[in-house]
Amino acid sequence: MKTAEHISTDFHELRVHRLDMAHPGDISSLASILDTGRARAEDIVAVIGKTEGNGGVNDFTRGYFTQSLFSLLGRHLDRPAQALQEEIPCILSGGTEGVLSPHYLVFERSAATADSAAGPALAIGRALSSPVPAHEIGRWAHVQSVAETVRTALLDARIENSADVAFVQVKCPCVTSSRAQAAAAAGHTVLTADPNRSMAFARAAGAFGVALALGEIEDTAELESMMLNDFSTFSPRASISSGVEVSANEVVVLGHSAQWRGPLRMACEPMSDALDVGAVVKALAQLGLDASPQLSAADLARVAGVLVKCEPDRRGRIRGARHTMLDDTDINAQRHIRGALGGVVAAVLGNSQIFVSGGAEHQGPDGGGLVAIIASVA
């Protein structure tokens, strides 16, 4: 486990920059705010973004962006890009179907100033685990690894009560054919050698790991059989992605702490299905934002980031009506649901820069997901 950097007892403040990209390797918007002093490279603790790839195993847009990001930060900090990549989570989800726009959120942690708004305020913590062996991916050892990493991120955020956690974003590794072969050569057996199935198991393990760290489930390996089987067990605060571009669990915890200052707050609500506009409206209302039926320009300006998890209902129906997402051999079901839910949430906000990630196994209600919103409060 890579331990979090030492955090002083002074108050901290979180700033979030939502930046666009012209292509998967475009980090010019970040370069601009670094050059003009609107952001400081040394204060950046995490990046979460959406690239325009397919979101699958062979989505290399995520690695392209990661390489470009750490090359830029390495130049600013005069440090090797690889070393930074082992410290700063860069959690990416591919797929910007429909009206979704490629973009990324840059999280800065800095010392609060004398005029910073009083807390409790939104806090951030980050942590990276040791590399996860291929034969552990999707198994209980993987769950425990994620839980340990989440606990380290909680300490980094200085969040003492798990009830104060609003949202946990995790990126887990998956099993590729080469990783499966290497495991077999070492005498190990992977849970599945199918990369797509492995991504699903990794997301399930990530969700169970978050639930374990937050006290939502017990630490018992007997629960391993529930992953991808019993979808009544889920974490309403976990958002998990998986990909070939990582070998360890990368974790970002967002919650509220009295040791933080500033105007940012976060609300997270479970979505019962892909049509649950009410959950989006409820999350906005918790932040003092009124969607009636869409946010005003003034209210939209207060929104710093929106993160959504979604899943095509595996029972094949939405509110009693049949859907065909699972039976379409031309378009993957995850691409269907990202495009559909992206349109629903974007319409409520009046903005298309939304992180919508498919594969919501055990992340929110079965057939639904969750919506999390970061905004400045009055």
mmCIF file of C-alpha atoms in Angstrom:
data_model
loop_
_atom_site.group_PDB
_atom_site.id
_atom_site.type_symbol
_atom_site.label_atom_id
_atom_site.label_comp_id
_atom_site.label_asym_id
_atom_site.label_seq_id
_atom_site.Cartn_x
_atom_site.Cartn_y
_atom_site.Cartn_z
ATOM 1 C CA MET A 1 0.000 0.000 0.000
ATOM 2 C CA LYS A 2 1.324 3.422 -0.946
ATOM 3 C CA THR A 3 0.632 5.599 2.087
ATOM 4 C CA ALA A 4 -0.991 9.007 1.701
ATOM 5 C CA GLU A 5 1.187 12.043 1.991
ATOM 6 C CA HIS A 6 1.311 13.792 5.357
ATOM 7 C CA ILE A 7 -1.506 16.306 5.807
ATOM 8 C CA SER A 8 -1.060 19.156 8.283
ATOM 9 C CA THR A 9 -3.664 20.124 10.856
ATOM 10 C CA ASP A 10 -4.418 23.401 9.030
ATOM 11 C CA PHE A 11 -7.704 23.775 7.166
ATOM 12 C CA HIS A 12 -7.782 22.758 3.538
ATOM 13 C CA GLU A 13 -9.914 23.815 0.609
ATOM 14 C CA LEU A 14 -10.909 21.890 -2.502
ATOM 15 C CA ARG A 15 -11.130 23.414 -5.950
ATOM 16 C CA VAL A 16 -12.537 21.592 -8.973
ATOM 17 C CA HIS A 17 -11.799 22.558 -12.571
ATOM 18 C CA ARG A 18 -14.063 21.110 -15.269
ATOM 19 C CA LEU A 19 -12.101 21.176 -18.529
ATOM 20 C CA ASP A 20 -12.907 20.150 -22.093
ATOM 21 C CA MET A 21 -10.773 18.185 -24.522
ATOM 22 C CA ALA A 22 -10.597 18.366 -28.312
ATOM 23 C CA HIS A 23 -9.332 14.775 -28.563
ATOM 24 C CA PRO A 24 -8.272 12.041 -26.101
ATOM 25 C CA GLY A 25 -4.725 13.385 -25.777
ATOM 26 C CA ASP A 26 -5.698 17.045 -25.456
ATOM 27 C CA ILE A 27 -4.689 18.560 -22.122
ATOM 28 C CA SER A 28 -4.333 22.121 -23.441
ATOM 29 C CA SER A 29 -7.069 23.428 -21.127
ATOM 30 C CA LEU A 30 -5.117 22.227 -18.105
ATOM 31 C CA ALA A 31 -1.876 23.570 -19.567
ATOM 32 C CA SER A 32 -3.551 26.958 -19.929
ATOM 33 C CA ILE A 33 -4.742 27.258 -16.316
ATOM 34 C CA LEU A 34 -1.338 26.072 -15.078
ATOM 35 C CA ASP A 35 0.457 28.648 -17.209
ATOM 36 C CA THR A 36 -1.846 31.462 -16.076
ATOM 37 C CA GLY A 37 -1.680 30.503 -12.391
ATOM 38 C CA ARG A 38 -5.350 29.576 -12.075
ATOM 39 C CA ALA A 39 -4.151 26.143 -10.906
ATOM 40 C CA ARG A 40 -0.926 24.803 -9.416
ATOM 41 C CA ALA A 41 0.509 21.462 -10.479
ATOM 42 C CA GLU A 42 1.711 20.726 -6.944
ATOM 43 C CA ASP A 43 -1.867 21.034 -5.630
ATOM 44 C CA ILE A 44 -3.440 18.540 -8.059
ATOM 45 C CA VAL A 45 -4.417 15.359 -6.210
ATOM 46 C CA ALA A 46 -6.748 13.576 -8.637
ATOM 47 C CA VAL A 47 -8.273 13.646 -12.113
ATOM 48 C CA ILE A 48 -11.561 12.036 -13.184
ATOM 49 C CA GLY A 49 -12.645 12.217 -16.799
ATOM 50 C CA LYS A 50 -14.616 10.961 -19.799
ATOM 51 C CA THR A 51 -12.881 10.115 -23.054
ATOM 52 C CA GLU A 52 -14.525 9.385 -26.381
ATOM 53 C CA GLY A 53 -13.437 5.749 -26.726
ATOM 54 C CA ASN A 54 -15.638 2.679 -26.667
ATOM 55 C CA GLY A 55 -15.318 2.094 -22.914
ATOM 56 C CA GLY A 56 -14.235 -1.505 -23.476
ATOM 57 C CA VAL A 57 -11.112 -3.528 -22.900
ATOM 58 C CA ASN A 58 -9.446 -2.121 -26.013
ATOM 59 C CA ASP A 59 -10.290 1.518 -25.263
ATOM 60 C CA PHE A 60 -6.846 3.067 -25.605
ATOM 61 C CA THR A 61 -8.144 6.633 -25.324
ATOM 62 C CA ARG A 62 -7.836 6.289 -21.559
ATOM 63 C CA GLY A 63 -4.138 5.422 -21.749
ATOM 64 C CA TYR A 64 -3.556 8.171 -24.315
ATOM 65 C CA PHE A 65 -5.023 10.806 -22.020
ATOM 66 C CA THR A 66 -3.168 9.431 -18.988
ATOM 67 C CA GLN A 67 0.153 9.585 -20.823
ATOM 68 C CA SER A 68 -0.491 13.168 -21.950
ATOM 69 C CA LEU A 69 -1.610 14.268 -18.477
ATOM 70 C CA PHE A 70 1.402 12.961 -16.590
ATOM 71 C CA SER A 71 3.799 14.183 -19.232
ATOM 72 C CA LEU A 72 2.460 17.704 -18.653
ATOM 73 C CA LEU A 73 2.525 17.430 -14.849
ATOM 74 C CA GLY A 74 6.005 15.927 -14.961
ATOM 75 C CA ARG A 75 7.315 18.959 -16.834
ATOM 76 C CA HIS A 76 5.706 21.367 -14.369
ATOM 77 C CA LEU A 77 6.903 19.496 -11.300
ATOM 78 C CA ASP A 78 10.253 18.378 -12.717
ATOM 79 C CA ARG A 79 9.487 14.806 -11.752
ATOM 80 C CA PRO A 80 9.242 11.568 -13.749
ATOM 81 C CA ALA A 81 5.778 11.011 -15.168
ATOM 82 C CA GLN A 82 5.783 7.398 -13.971
ATOM 83 C CA ALA A 83 6.397 8.464 -10.373
ATOM 84 C CA LEU A 84 3.459 10.874 -10.513
ATOM 85 C CA GLN A 85 1.248 8.210 -12.025
ATOM 86 C CA GLU A 86 1.881 6.086 -8.953
ATOM 87 C CA GLU A 87 0.715 8.928 -6.665
ATOM 88 C CA ILE A 88 -2.133 10.726 -8.432
ATOM 89 C CA PRO A 89 -5.274 8.791 -9.390
ATOM 90 C CA CYS A 90 -6.317 9.430 -12.981
ATOM 91 C CA ILE A 91 -9.655 7.669 -13.290
ATOM 92 C CA LEU A 92 -11.091 7.645 -16.771
ATOM 93 C CA SER A 93 -14.251 6.217 -18.295
ATOM 94 C CA GLY A 94 -14.531 5.784 -22.039
ATOM 95 C CA GLY A 95 -17.661 6.407 -24.057
ATOM 96 C CA THR A 96 -19.333 9.756 -24.796
ATOM 97 C CA GLU A 97 -22.324 8.511 -26.733
ATOM 98 C CA GLY A 98 -25.232 10.774 -27.616
ATOM 99 C CA VAL A 99 -24.990 14.289 -26.210
ATOM 100 C CA LEU A 100 -22.190 13.507 -23.733
ATOM 101 C CA SER A 101 -19.096 15.684 -24.094
ATOM 102 C CA PRO A 102 -15.489 14.562 -23.488
ATOM 103 C CA HIS A 103 -14.149 16.412 -20.453
ATOM 104 C CA TYR A 104 -12.235 15.945 -17.220
ATOM 105 C CA LEU A 105 -12.348 17.155 -13.631
ATOM 106 C CA VAL A 106 -9.111 18.302 -12.001
ATOM 107 C CA PHE A 107 -9.162 18.295 -8.196
ATOM 108 C CA GLU A 108 -6.853 20.696 -6.336
ATOM 109 C CA ARG A 109 -6.201 20.528 -2.601
ATOM 110 C CA SER A 110 -4.649 23.626 -1.061
ATOM 111 C CA ALA A 111 -4.458 25.490 2.237
ATOM 112 C CA ALA A 112 -7.631 27.415 3.017
ATOM 113 C CA THR A 113 -7.328 31.177 3.033
ATOM 114 C CA ALA A 114 -8.611 33.531 5.711
ATOM 115 C CA ASP A 115 -11.654 34.436 3.620
ATOM 116 C CA SER A 116 -12.604 30.847 2.754
ATOM 117 C CA ALA A 117 -16.199 29.954 3.574
ATOM 118 C CA ALA A 118 -16.621 28.093 6.860
ATOM 119 C CA GLY A 119 -16.942 24.329 6.905
ATOM 120 C CA PRO A 120 -17.806 21.539 7.067
ATOM 121 C CA ALA A 121 -16.951 21.569 3.384
ATOM 122 C CA LEU A 122 -16.230 19.080 0.642
ATOM 123 C CA ALA A 123 -13.032 17.145 1.282
ATOM 124 C CA ILE A 124 -10.999 14.866 -0.949
ATOM 125 C CA GLY A 125 -8.705 11.958 -0.208
ATOM 126 C CA ARG A 126 -6.824 9.717 -2.583
ATOM 127 C CA ALA A 127 -4.845 6.486 -2.395
ATOM 128 C CA LEU A 128 -3.412 3.796 -4.651
ATOM 129 C CA SER A 129 -3.021 0.176 -3.658
ATOM 130 C CA SER A 130 -0.163 -2.137 -4.447
ATOM 131 C CA PRO A 131 -0.575 -3.895 -7.809
ATOM 132 C CA VAL A 132 -3.382 -6.454 -7.723
ATOM 133 C CA PRO A 133 -2.285 -9.921 -8.935
ATOM 134 C CA ALA A 134 -4.341 -11.163 -11.875
ATOM 135 C CA HIS A 135 -5.504 -14.244 -9.954
ATOM 136 C CA GLU A 136 -6.988 -12.051 -7.191
ATOM 137 C CA ILE A 137 -9.030 -9.776 -9.464
ATOM 138 C CA GLY A 138 -12.743 -10.226 -8.724
ATOM 139 C CA ARG A 139 -12.125 -12.338 -5.625
ATOM 140 C CA TRP A 140 -12.440 -11.500 -1.920
ATOM 141 C CA ALA A 141 -8.759 -10.594 -1.691
ATOM 142 C CA HIS A 142 -9.514 -7.911 -4.272
ATOM 143 C CA VAL A 143 -12.449 -6.689 -2.169
ATOM 144 C CA GLN A 144 -10.168 -6.394 0.863
ATOM 145 C CA SER A 145 -7.518 -4.580 -1.177
ATOM 146 C CA VAL A 146 -10.045 -1.986 -2.317
ATOM 147 C CA ALA A 147 -11.371 -1.593 1.246
ATOM 148 C CA GLU A 148 -7.874 -1.003 2.596
ATOM 149 C CA THR A 149 -7.206 1.586 -0.091
ATOM 150 C CA VAL A 150 -10.497 3.377 0.643
ATOM 151 C CA ARG A 151 -9.591 3.532 4.337
ATOM 152 C CA THR A 152 -6.251 5.096 3.445
ATOM 153 C CA ALA A 153 -8.040 7.658 1.286
ATOM 154 C CA LEU A 154 -10.392 8.458 4.187
ATOM 155 C CA LEU A 155 -7.379 9.268 6.368
ATOM 156 C CA ASP A 156 -5.962 11.376 3.561
ATOM 157 C CA ALA A 157 -9.237 13.313 3.394
ATOM 158 C CA ARG A 158 -9.413 13.635 7.183
ATOM 159 C CA ILE A 159 -12.937 12.246 7.165
ATOM 160 C CA GLU A 160 -13.447 10.562 10.523
ATOM 161 C CA ASN A 161 -16.996 9.247 10.109
ATOM 162 C CA SER A 162 -17.913 7.050 7.163
ATOM 163 C CA ALA A 163 -21.405 8.598 7.272
ATOM 164 C CA ASP A 164 -19.810 11.825 6.024
ATOM 165 C CA VAL A 165 -18.610 10.153 2.820
ATOM 166 C CA ALA A 166 -20.643 11.287 -0.169
ATOM 167 C CA PHE A 167 -19.033 9.393 -3.031
ATOM 168 C CA VAL A 168 -16.158 7.008 -3.731
ATOM 169 C CA GLN A 169 -14.655 6.652 -7.193
ATOM 170 C CA VAL A 170 -12.468 3.610 -7.853
ATOM 171 C CA LYS A 171 -10.537 2.358 -10.859
ATOM 172 C CA CYS A 172 -9.659 -1.341 -10.762
ATOM 173 C CA PRO A 173 -7.431 -3.432 -13.023
ATOM 174 C CA CYS A 174 -8.845 -6.247 -15.127
ATOM 175 C CA VAL A 175 -7.514 -9.526 -16.495
ATOM 176 C CA THR A 176 -6.211 -9.418 -20.055
ATOM 177 C CA SER A 177 -5.142 -12.456 -22.057
ATOM 178 C CA SER A 178 -1.479 -11.678 -21.388
ATOM 179 C CA ARG A 179 -2.079 -11.247 -17.640
ATOM 180 C CA ALA A 180 -3.989 -14.538 -17.578
ATOM 181 C CA GLN A 181 -1.134 -16.326 -19.329
ATOM 182 C CA ALA A 182 1.421 -14.846 -16.929
ATOM 183 C CA ALA A 183 -0.681 -15.965 -13.958
ATOM 184 C CA ALA A 184 -0.953 -19.484 -15.363
ATOM 185 C CA ALA A 185 2.815 -19.628 -15.911
ATOM 186 C CA ALA A 186 3.248 -18.720 -12.233
ATOM 187 C CA GLY A 187 0.904 -21.516 -11.150
ATOM 188 C CA HIS A 188 -2.192 -19.400 -10.510
ATOM 189 C CA THR A 189 -5.711 -19.577 -11.898
ATOM 190 C CA VAL A 190 -7.607 -16.407 -12.742
ATOM 191 C CA LEU A 191 -11.308 -16.089 -11.956
ATOM 192 C CA THR A 192 -12.036 -15.598 -15.654
ATOM 193 C CA ALA A 193 -9.797 -15.172 -18.678
ATOM 194 C CA ASP A 194 -12.540 -13.281 -20.509
ATOM 195 C CA PRO A 195 -11.436 -9.622 -20.289
ATOM 196 C CA ASN A 196 -14.984 -8.236 -20.477
ATOM 197 C CA ARG A 197 -16.229 -10.604 -17.786
ATOM 198 C CA SER A 198 -13.150 -9.745 -15.747
ATOM 199 C CA MET A 199 -14.034 -6.041 -15.901
ATOM 200 C CA ALA A 200 -17.488 -6.842 -14.514
ATOM 201 C CA PHE A 201 -16.019 -8.898 -11.659
ATOM 202 C CA ALA A 202 -13.493 -6.121 -10.946
ATOM 203 C CA ARG A 203 -16.271 -3.551 -10.729
ATOM 204 C CA ALA A 204 -18.225 -5.848 -8.410
ATOM 205 C CA ALA A 205 -15.183 -6.331 -6.183
ATOM 206 C CA GLY A 206 -14.634 -2.584 -6.144
ATOM 207 C CA ALA A 207 -18.222 -1.931 -5.074
ATOM 208 C CA PHE A 208 -18.013 -4.565 -2.320
ATOM 209 C CA GLY A 209 -14.672 -3.066 -1.235
ATOM 210 C CA VAL A 210 -16.216 0.387 -0.859
ATOM 211 C CA ALA A 211 -19.161 -1.092 1.035
ATOM 212 C CA LEU A 212 -16.758 -2.960 3.330
ATOM 213 C CA ALA A 213 -14.669 0.140 4.052
ATOM 214 C CA LEU A 214 -17.772 2.233 4.794
ATOM 215 C CA GLY A 215 -19.271 -0.395 7.110
ATOM 216 C CA GLU A 216 -22.119 -1.298 4.779
ATOM 217 C CA ILE A 217 -21.187 -5.019 4.719
ATOM 218 C CA GLU A 218 -19.144 -7.395 6.879
ATOM 219 C CA ASP A 219 -15.671 -8.685 6.063
ATOM 220 C CA THR A 220 -16.542 -12.283 5.325
ATOM 221 C CA ALA A 221 -15.384 -14.207 2.274
ATOM 222 C CA GLU A 222 -18.788 -15.936 2.203
ATOM 223 C CA LEU A 223 -20.100 -12.799 0.499
ATOM 224 C CA GLU A 224 -17.836 -13.429 -2.497
ATOM 225 C CA SER A 225 -20.476 -15.700 -4.050
ATOM 226 C CA MET A 226 -22.915 -12.755 -4.105
ATOM 227 C CA MET A 227 -20.829 -10.760 -6.560
ATOM 228 C CA LEU A 228 -22.608 -10.649 -9.937
ATOM 229 C CA ASN A 229 -25.256 -12.974 -8.464
ATOM 230 C CA ASP A 230 -27.215 -11.176 -5.733
ATOM 231 C CA PHE A 231 -27.806 -7.625 -6.923
ATOM 232 C CA SER A 232 -29.872 -6.711 -3.880
ATOM 233 C CA THR A 233 -26.509 -5.997 -2.224
ATOM 234 C CA PHE A 234 -25.045 -2.700 -3.373
ATOM 235 C CA SER A 235 -23.308 0.444 -2.210
ATOM 236 C CA PRO A 236 -25.248 3.674 -2.877
ATOM 237 C CA ARG A 237 -21.997 5.676 -2.800
ATOM 238 C CA ALA A 238 -19.652 3.583 -4.971
ATOM 239 C CA SER A 239 -18.683 4.295 -8.578
ATOM 240 C CA ILE A 240 -16.313 1.725 -10.045
ATOM 241 C CA SER A 241 -14.521 1.536 -13.375
ATOM 242 C CA SER A 242 -12.091 -1.063 -14.660
ATOM 243 C CA GLY A 243 -9.483 -0.984 -17.378
ATOM 244 C CA VAL A 244 -6.257 -2.315 -18.836
ATOM 245 C CA GLU A 245 -4.419 0.951 -18.201
ATOM 246 C CA VAL A 246 -4.087 0.338 -14.446
ATOM 247 C CA SER A 247 -2.509 -2.456 -12.413
ATOM 248 C CA ALA A 248 -3.579 -1.217 -8.963
ATOM 249 C CA ASN A 249 -6.756 0.075 -7.335
ATOM 250 C CA GLU A 250 -6.947 3.860 -7.654
ATOM 251 C CA VAL A 251 -9.327 5.493 -5.172
ATOM 252 C CA VAL A 252 -10.775 8.983 -4.768
ATOM 253 C CA VAL A 253 -12.979 9.648 -1.727
ATOM 254 C CA LEU A 254 -15.213 12.717 -1.576
ATOM 255 C CA GLY A 255 -17.098 13.688 1.555
ATOM 256 C CA HIS A 256 -17.555 16.446 4.088
ATOM 257 C CA SER A 257 -15.232 17.377 6.920
ATOM 258 C CA ALA A 258 -15.082 20.127 9.521
ATOM 259 C CA GLN A 259 -11.366 20.395 8.771
ATOM 260 C CA TRP A 260 -12.105 21.705 5.300
ATOM 261 C CA ARG A 261 -13.273 25.125 4.142
ATOM 262 C CA GLY A 262 -14.771 26.572 0.973
ATOM 263 C CA PRO A 263 -18.119 26.657 -0.853
ATOM 264 C CA LEU A 264 -18.107 23.169 -2.397
ATOM 265 C CA ARG A 265 -20.558 20.494 -1.284
ATOM 266 C CA MET A 266 -21.643 17.181 -2.789
ATOM 267 C CA ALA A 267 -24.906 15.249 -2.965
ATOM 268 C CA CYS A 268 -25.276 11.640 -4.077
ATOM 269 C CA GLU A 269 -28.565 9.852 -4.755
ATOM 270 C CA PRO A 270 -29.344 6.290 -5.910
ATOM 271 C CA MET A 271 -31.251 6.045 -9.202
ATOM 272 C CA SER A 272 -33.885 3.309 -9.326
ATOM 273 C CA ASP A 273 -33.719 3.079 -13.120
ATOM 274 C CA ALA A 274 -32.641 4.973 -16.230
ATOM 275 C CA LEU A 275 -35.753 7.161 -16.107
ATOM 276 C CA ASP A 276 -35.316 8.302 -12.505
ATOM 277 C CA VAL A 277 -35.200 12.035 -13.123
ATOM 278 C CA GLY A 278 -36.445 12.506 -9.575
ATOM 279 C CA ALA A 279 -33.109 11.338 -8.164
ATOM 280 C CA VAL A 280 -31.278 13.966 -10.225
ATOM 281 C CA VAL A 281 -33.675 16.681 -9.077
ATOM 282 C CA LYS A 282 -33.362 15.530 -5.443
ATOM 283 C CA ALA A 283 -29.564 15.626 -5.538
ATOM 284 C CA LEU A 284 -29.674 19.127 -7.002
ATOM 285 C CA ALA A 285 -32.173 20.265 -4.376
ATOM 286 C CA GLN A 286 -29.847 19.155 -1.580
ATOM 287 C CA LEU A 287 -27.359 21.682 -2.960
ATOM 288 C CA GLY A 288 -29.934 24.469 -3.215
ATOM 289 C CA LEU A 289 -30.361 24.066 -6.980
ATOM 290 C CA ASP A 290 -33.834 24.069 -8.502
ATOM 291 C CA ALA A 291 -34.463 22.173 -11.739
ATOM 292 C CA SER A 292 -37.908 23.296 -12.824
ATOM 293 C CA PRO A 293 -37.690 21.690 -15.273
ATOM 294 C CA GLN A 294 -34.062 22.671 -16.049
ATOM 295 C CA LEU A 295 -31.401 24.579 -14.129
ATOM 296 C CA SER A 296 -31.163 28.295 -14.770
ATOM 297 C CA ALA A 297 -27.915 29.659 -16.187
ATOM 298 C CA ALA A 298 -27.063 31.085 -12.755
ATOM 299 C CA ASP A 299 -27.612 27.763 -10.993
ATOM 300 C CA LEU A 300 -25.743 25.840 -13.681
ATOM 301 C CA ALA A 301 -22.732 28.096 -13.131
ATOM 302 C CA ARG A 302 -22.552 26.770 -9.557
ATOM 303 C CA VAL A 303 -22.207 23.133 -10.693
ATOM 304 C CA ALA A 304 -18.590 21.959 -10.672
ATOM 305 C CA GLY A 305 -19.037 18.327 -11.690
ATOM 306 C CA VAL A 306 -21.601 15.597 -12.260
ATOM 307 C CA LEU A 307 -20.843 11.867 -11.986
ATOM 308 C CA VAL A 308 -23.332 9.148 -12.879
ATOM 309 C CA LYS A 309 -23.289 5.345 -12.841
ATOM 310 C CA CYS A 310 -25.822 3.370 -14.857
ATOM 311 C CA GLU A 311 -26.697 -0.160 -15.874
ATOM 312 C CA PRO A 312 -29.094 -1.617 -18.460
ATOM 313 C CA ASP A 313 -31.734 -3.460 -16.474
ATOM 314 C CA ARG A 314 -30.705 -7.120 -16.870
ATOM 315 C CA ARG A 315 -34.343 -8.173 -16.532
ATOM 316 C CA GLY A 316 -35.009 -6.566 -19.896
ATOM 317 C CA ARG A 317 -37.697 -4.142 -18.800
ATOM 318 C CA ILE A 318 -37.976 -0.496 -17.730
ATOM 319 C CA ARG A 319 -41.069 0.262 -15.642
ATOM 320 C CA GLY A 320 -42.871 -2.699 -17.170
ATOM 321 C CA ALA A 321 -41.976 -2.005 -20.806
ATOM 322 C CA ARG A 322 -39.502 -4.152 -22.731
ATOM 323 C CA HIS A 323 -36.120 -2.733 -23.760
ATOM 324 C CA THR A 324 -33.769 -4.246 -26.358
ATOM 325 C CA MET A 325 -30.389 -3.025 -25.097
ATOM 326 C CA LEU A 326 -29.244 -6.490 -24.031
ATOM 327 C CA ASP A 327 -30.209 -8.121 -27.348
ATOM 328 C CA ASP A 328 -28.581 -5.658 -29.742
ATOM 329 C CA THR A 329 -25.564 -7.281 -31.407
ATOM 330 C CA ASP A 330 -24.706 -4.078 -33.276
ATOM 331 C CA ILE A 331 -24.368 -1.725 -30.306
ATOM 332 C CA ASN A 332 -23.121 -2.808 -26.886
ATOM 333 C CA ALA A 333 -25.665 -2.442 -24.085
ATOM 334 C CA GLN A 334 -23.324 -0.222 -22.086
ATOM 335 C CA ARG A 335 -23.121 2.215 -24.992
ATOM 336 C CA HIS A 336 -26.923 2.248 -25.208
ATOM 337 C CA ILE A 337 -27.360 3.067 -21.537
ATOM 338 C CA ARG A 338 -24.636 5.724 -21.445
ATOM 339 C CA GLY A 339 -26.262 7.534 -24.355
ATOM 340 C CA ALA A 340 -29.758 7.222 -22.928
ATOM 341 C CA LEU A 341 -29.003 8.260 -19.366
ATOM 342 C CA GLY A 342 -26.610 10.953 -20.557
ATOM 343 C CA GLY A 343 -29.521 12.552 -22.391
ATOM 344 C CA VAL A 344 -31.788 12.317 -19.347
ATOM 345 C CA VAL A 345 -29.321 13.954 -16.935
ATOM 346 C CA ALA A 346 -28.043 16.513 -19.453
ATOM 347 C CA ALA A 347 -31.598 17.669 -20.100
ATOM 348 C CA VAL A 348 -32.167 18.347 -16.404
ATOM 349 C CA LEU A 349 -28.903 20.242 -16.036
ATOM 350 C CA GLY A 350 -28.799 21.935 -19.423
ATOM 351 C CA ASN A 351 -25.182 20.804 -19.818
ATOM 352 C CA SER A 352 -23.535 17.849 -21.550
ATOM 353 C CA GLN A 353 -20.241 17.692 -19.628
ATOM 354 C CA ILE A 354 -21.351 14.768 -17.493
ATOM 355 C CA PHE A 355 -19.363 11.730 -16.360
ATOM 356 C CA VAL A 356 -21.695 8.857 -17.228
ATOM 357 C CA SER A 357 -20.150 5.434 -16.692
ATOM 358 C CA GLY A 358 -21.782 2.116 -17.503
ATOM 359 C CA GLY A 359 -21.228 -1.120 -15.652
ATOM 360 C CA ALA A 360 -22.995 -0.338 -12.359
ATOM 361 C CA GLU A 361 -22.843 -3.814 -10.825
ATOM 362 C CA HIS A 362 -23.639 -3.417 -7.103
ATOM 363 C CA GLN A 363 -23.403 0.386 -7.482
ATOM 364 C CA GLY A 364 -26.852 1.655 -6.708
ATOM 365 C CA PRO A 365 -30.091 -0.300 -7.178
ATOM 366 C CA ASP A 366 -30.209 -3.164 -9.680
ATOM 367 C CA GLY A 367 -31.104 -1.797 -13.110
ATOM 368 C CA GLY A 368 -30.327 1.746 -11.956
ATOM 369 C CA GLY A 369 -27.245 3.390 -10.545
ATOM 370 C CA LEU A 370 -26.488 6.679 -8.840
ATOM 371 C CA VAL A 371 -25.997 10.371 -9.521
ATOM 372 C CA ALA A 372 -23.490 12.553 -7.648
ATOM 373 C CA ILE A 373 -23.214 16.318 -8.017
ATOM 374 C CA ILE A 374 -20.551 18.768 -6.827
ATOM 375 C CA ALA A 375 -21.626 22.397 -6.552
ATOM 376 C CA SER A 376 -20.910 25.647 -4.773
ATOM 377 C CA VAL A 377 -23.522 26.533 -2.181
ATOM 378 C CA ALA A 378 -24.742 30.000 -1.381
#
